[in-house]
Amino acid sequence: MEDDATPILPAHIEDTVRAIAQLHAEHYNQATPLQRAVDRITASVGRPRFIAWLTMIVLAWVLLNLGAMALGRTPIDPPPFFWLDGASSLVALYTTVLILVTQRREDQLAAHRDQLTLELAILGEQKSAKIIELLEEMRRESPFLSNRVDHEAAAMSVAADPQSVLDAIKNSHEELATEAPV
């Protein structure tokens, strides 16, 4: 008997997973060849293997120059290793720029995900409000259920206005900012 390790997912979950994968694929496909190259280089620099290679190069540089001095030869870069210092600064500069470029692209993807999350949250809130509205209507019209006034359910049956919520958040942040000691 074969054990199938892949669980069967409901269609709506598969659709969601597929939509997220499509978002990531589109983000990758919209990248220029240069952006993809920068992403690959940044990924390489971010691995422990890069630290090992960098350490070996620095050690080899120092040992070769000290060895040349010990043998009475003129080292390429005598202590305090000005060429090594310059090369280290250049590597640090390029690493910083690579990270910033990669982070900028990742921020674009995160912004798309945030927008999607926000839109789905608003849609979910609207659907919940409609469900509550329909349940309240069913309770009022059903002869088998007691008809009572539920102010909380009535308030929850009205979908929130996103702009009003945003304004309330801004106002509360402004109030907290004015109350906070400087």
GROMACS .gro file of C-alpha atoms in nm:
model
  182
    1MET     CA    1   0.000   0.000   0.000
    2GLU     CA    2   0.143   0.337  -0.105
    3ASP     CA    3   0.137   0.618   0.150
    4ASP     CA    4   0.042   0.943  -0.021
    5ALA     CA    5   0.220   1.219   0.175
    6THR     CA    6   0.060   1.501  -0.023
    7PRO     CA    7  -0.258   1.612   0.151
    8ILE     CA    8  -0.558   1.700  -0.061
    9LEU     CA    9  -0.637   2.066  -0.012
   10PRO     CA   10  -0.975   2.228  -0.062
   11ALA     CA   11  -1.008   2.419  -0.391
   12HIS     CA   12  -1.017   2.762  -0.225
   13ILE     CA   13  -0.685   2.694  -0.047
   14GLU     CA   14  -0.527   2.568  -0.369
   15ASP     CA   15  -0.650   2.884  -0.544
   16THR     CA   16  -0.495   3.100  -0.272
   17VAL     CA   17  -0.163   2.915  -0.287
   18ARG     CA   18  -0.164   2.944  -0.665
   19ALA     CA   19  -0.238   3.320  -0.647
   20ILE     CA   20   0.051   3.378  -0.405
   21ALA     CA   21   0.284   3.171  -0.623
   22GLN     CA   22   0.172   3.373  -0.925
   23LEU     CA   23   0.245   3.699  -0.738
   24HIS     CA   24   0.599   3.579  -0.665
   25ALA     CA   25   0.649   3.448  -1.021
   26GLU     CA   26   0.532   3.778  -1.173
   27HIS     CA   27   0.765   3.969  -0.941
   28TYR     CA   28   1.056   3.751  -1.050
   29ASN     CA   29   0.964   3.768  -1.420
   30GLN     CA   30   0.944   4.149  -1.410
   31ALA     CA   31   1.302   4.169  -1.287
   32THR     CA   32   1.563   4.271  -1.539
   33PRO     CA   33   1.856   4.037  -1.602
   34LEU     CA   34   2.074   4.277  -1.401
   35GLN     CA   35   1.830   4.266  -1.107
   36ARG     CA   36   1.829   3.886  -1.117
   37ALA     CA   37   2.210   3.884  -1.121
   38VAL     CA   38   2.218   4.121  -0.821
   39ASP     CA   39   1.971   3.894  -0.637
   40ARG     CA   40   2.192   3.589  -0.705
   41ILE     CA   41   2.507   3.770  -0.593
   42THR     CA   42   2.336   3.898  -0.276
   43ALA     CA   43   2.214   3.547  -0.201
   44SER     CA   44   2.572   3.418  -0.239
   45VAL     CA   45   2.714   3.692  -0.018
   46GLY     CA   46   2.455   3.609   0.247
   47ARG     CA   47   2.574   3.250   0.291
   48PRO     CA   48   2.828   3.125   0.548
   49ARG     CA   49   3.040   2.997   0.261
   50PHE     CA   50   3.110   3.360   0.160
   51ILE     CA   51   3.247   3.434   0.508
   52ALA     CA   52   3.473   3.130   0.483
   53TRP     CA   53   3.605   3.234   0.140
   54LEU     CA   54   3.657   3.592   0.253
   55THR     CA   55   3.844   3.475   0.563
   56MET     CA   56   4.065   3.246   0.358
   57ILE     CA   57   4.146   3.524   0.110
   58VAL     CA   58   4.235   3.771   0.386
   59LEU     CA   59   4.448   3.513   0.567
   60ALA     CA   60   4.623   3.414   0.245
   61TRP     CA   61   4.690   3.781   0.163
   62VAL     CA   62   4.837   3.849   0.506
   63LEU     CA   63   5.039   3.525   0.515
   64LEU     CA   64   5.179   3.576   0.163
   65ASN     CA   65   5.290   3.929   0.243
   66LEU     CA   66   5.438   3.833   0.581
   67GLY     CA   67   5.601   3.529   0.422
   68ALA     CA   68   5.758   3.747   0.154
   69MET     CA   69   5.896   3.975   0.425
   70ALA     CA   70   6.030   3.676   0.620
   71LEU     CA   71   6.210   3.553   0.306
   72GLY     CA   72   6.365   3.895   0.254
   73ARG     CA   73   6.154   3.979  -0.049
   74THR     CA   74   5.948   4.291  -0.106
   75PRO     CA   75   5.583   4.218  -0.018
   76ILE     CA   76   5.307   4.336  -0.252
   77ASP     CA   77   5.125   4.493   0.042
   78PRO     CA   78   5.343   4.535   0.352
   79PRO     CA   79   5.185   4.586   0.695
   80PRO     CA   80   4.956   4.765   0.776
   81PHE     CA   81   4.820   4.622   0.447
   82PHE     CA   82   4.686   4.935   0.276
   83TRP     CA   83   4.583   4.742  -0.038
   84LEU     CA   84   4.394   4.491   0.175
   85ASP     CA   85   4.227   4.776   0.360
   86GLY     CA   86   4.122   4.935   0.030
   87ALA     CA   87   3.994   4.605  -0.106
   88SER     CA   88   3.801   4.544   0.218
   89SER     CA   89   3.639   4.888   0.190
   90LEU     CA   90   3.548   4.822  -0.173
   91VAL     CA   91   3.394   4.483  -0.087
   92ALA     CA   92   3.200   4.646   0.199
   93LEU     CA   93   3.072   4.919  -0.033
   94TYR     CA   94   2.960   4.673  -0.300
   95THR     CA   95   2.802   4.445  -0.041
   96THR     CA   96   2.607   4.737   0.102
   97VAL     CA   97   2.483   4.845  -0.240
   98LEU     CA   98   2.390   4.486  -0.332
   99ILE     CA   99   2.191   4.449  -0.012
  100LEU     CA  100   2.013   4.781  -0.064
  101VAL     CA  101   1.919   4.698  -0.424
  102THR     CA  102   1.795   4.353  -0.324
  103GLN     CA  103   1.604   4.493  -0.027
  104ARG     CA  104   1.436   4.751  -0.249
  105ARG     CA  105   1.307   4.477  -0.478
  106GLU     CA  106   1.193   4.269  -0.181
  107ASP     CA  107   1.014   4.575  -0.041
  108GLN     CA  108   0.819   4.602  -0.368
  109LEU     CA  109   0.705   4.241  -0.329
  110ALA     CA  110   0.617   4.302   0.036
  111ALA     CA  111   0.412   4.607  -0.064
  112HIS     CA  112   0.214   4.392  -0.309
  113ARG     CA  113   0.155   4.130  -0.038
  114ASP     CA  114   0.050   4.400   0.209
  115GLN     CA  115  -0.194   4.543  -0.046
  116LEU     CA  116  -0.337   4.197  -0.111
  117THR     CA  117  -0.369   4.131   0.262
  118LEU     CA  118  -0.541   4.465   0.317
  119GLU     CA  119  -0.785   4.411   0.031
  120LEU     CA  120  -0.868   4.060   0.151
  121ALA     CA  121  -0.916   4.184   0.509
  122ILE     CA  122  -1.156   4.456   0.391
  123LEU     CA  123  -1.342   4.206   0.173
  124GLY     CA  124  -1.359   3.958   0.463
  125GLU     CA  125  -1.494   4.229   0.694
  126GLN     CA  126  -1.761   4.319   0.437
  127LYS     CA  127  -1.859   3.954   0.399
  128SER     CA  128  -1.881   3.912   0.778
  129ALA     CA  129  -2.103   4.218   0.803
  130LYS     CA  130  -2.331   4.078   0.532
  131ILE     CA  131  -2.352   3.742   0.708
  132ILE     CA  132  -2.447   3.911   1.036
  133GLU     CA  133  -2.703   4.122   0.851
  134LEU     CA  134  -2.858   3.811   0.694
  135LEU     CA  135  -2.860   3.623   1.026
  136GLU     CA  136  -3.030   3.916   1.197
  137GLU     CA  137  -3.287   3.932   0.917
  138MET     CA  138  -3.348   3.558   0.951
  139ARG     CA  139  -3.389   3.595   1.331
  140ARG     CA  140  -3.640   3.878   1.287
  141GLU     CA  141  -3.848   3.693   1.027
  142SER     CA  142  -3.838   3.341   1.170
  143PRO     CA  143  -4.143   3.246   1.376
  144PHE     CA  144  -3.927   2.996   1.569
  145LEU     CA  145  -3.673   3.249   1.697
  146SER     CA  146  -3.741   3.521   1.948
  147ASN     CA  147  -3.731   3.864   1.795
  148ARG     CA  148  -3.519   4.087   2.014
  149VAL     CA  149  -3.306   4.392   1.956
  150ASP     CA  150  -2.935   4.321   1.952
  151HIS     CA  151  -2.752   4.652   1.922
  152GLU     CA  152  -2.411   4.490   1.892
  153ALA     CA  153  -2.525   4.265   1.605
  154ALA     CA  154  -2.689   4.564   1.438
  155ALA     CA  155  -2.365   4.761   1.459
  156MET     CA  156  -2.162   4.465   1.333
  157SER     CA  157  -2.395   4.414   1.037
  158VAL     CA  158  -2.277   4.742   0.886
  159ALA     CA  159  -1.952   4.711   0.693
  160ALA     CA  160  -1.679   4.942   0.815
  161ASP     CA  161  -1.583   5.235   0.596
  162PRO     CA  162  -1.208   5.188   0.533
  163GLN     CA  163  -1.149   5.566   0.510
  164SER     CA  164  -1.319   5.624   0.846
  165VAL     CA  165  -1.106   5.351   1.004
  166LEU     CA  166  -0.791   5.503   0.852
  167ASP     CA  167  -0.886   5.847   0.984
  168ALA     CA  168  -0.948   5.703   1.332
  169ILE     CA  169  -0.606   5.533   1.326
  170LYS     CA  170  -0.437   5.856   1.218
  171ASN     CA  171  -0.617   6.052   1.491
  172SER     CA  172  -0.521   5.803   1.759
  173HIS     CA  173  -0.158   5.812   1.646
  174GLU     CA  174  -0.159   6.192   1.650
  175GLU     CA  175  -0.307   6.189   2.002
  176LEU     CA  176  -0.044   5.942   2.122
  177ALA     CA  177   0.231   6.150   1.962
  178THR     CA  178   0.117   6.465   2.142
  179GLU     CA  179   0.091   6.281   2.475
  180ALA     CA  180   0.432   6.113   2.448
  181PRO     CA  181   0.715   6.292   2.629
  182VAL     CA  182   0.993   6.411   2.404
   0.00000   0.00000   0.00000
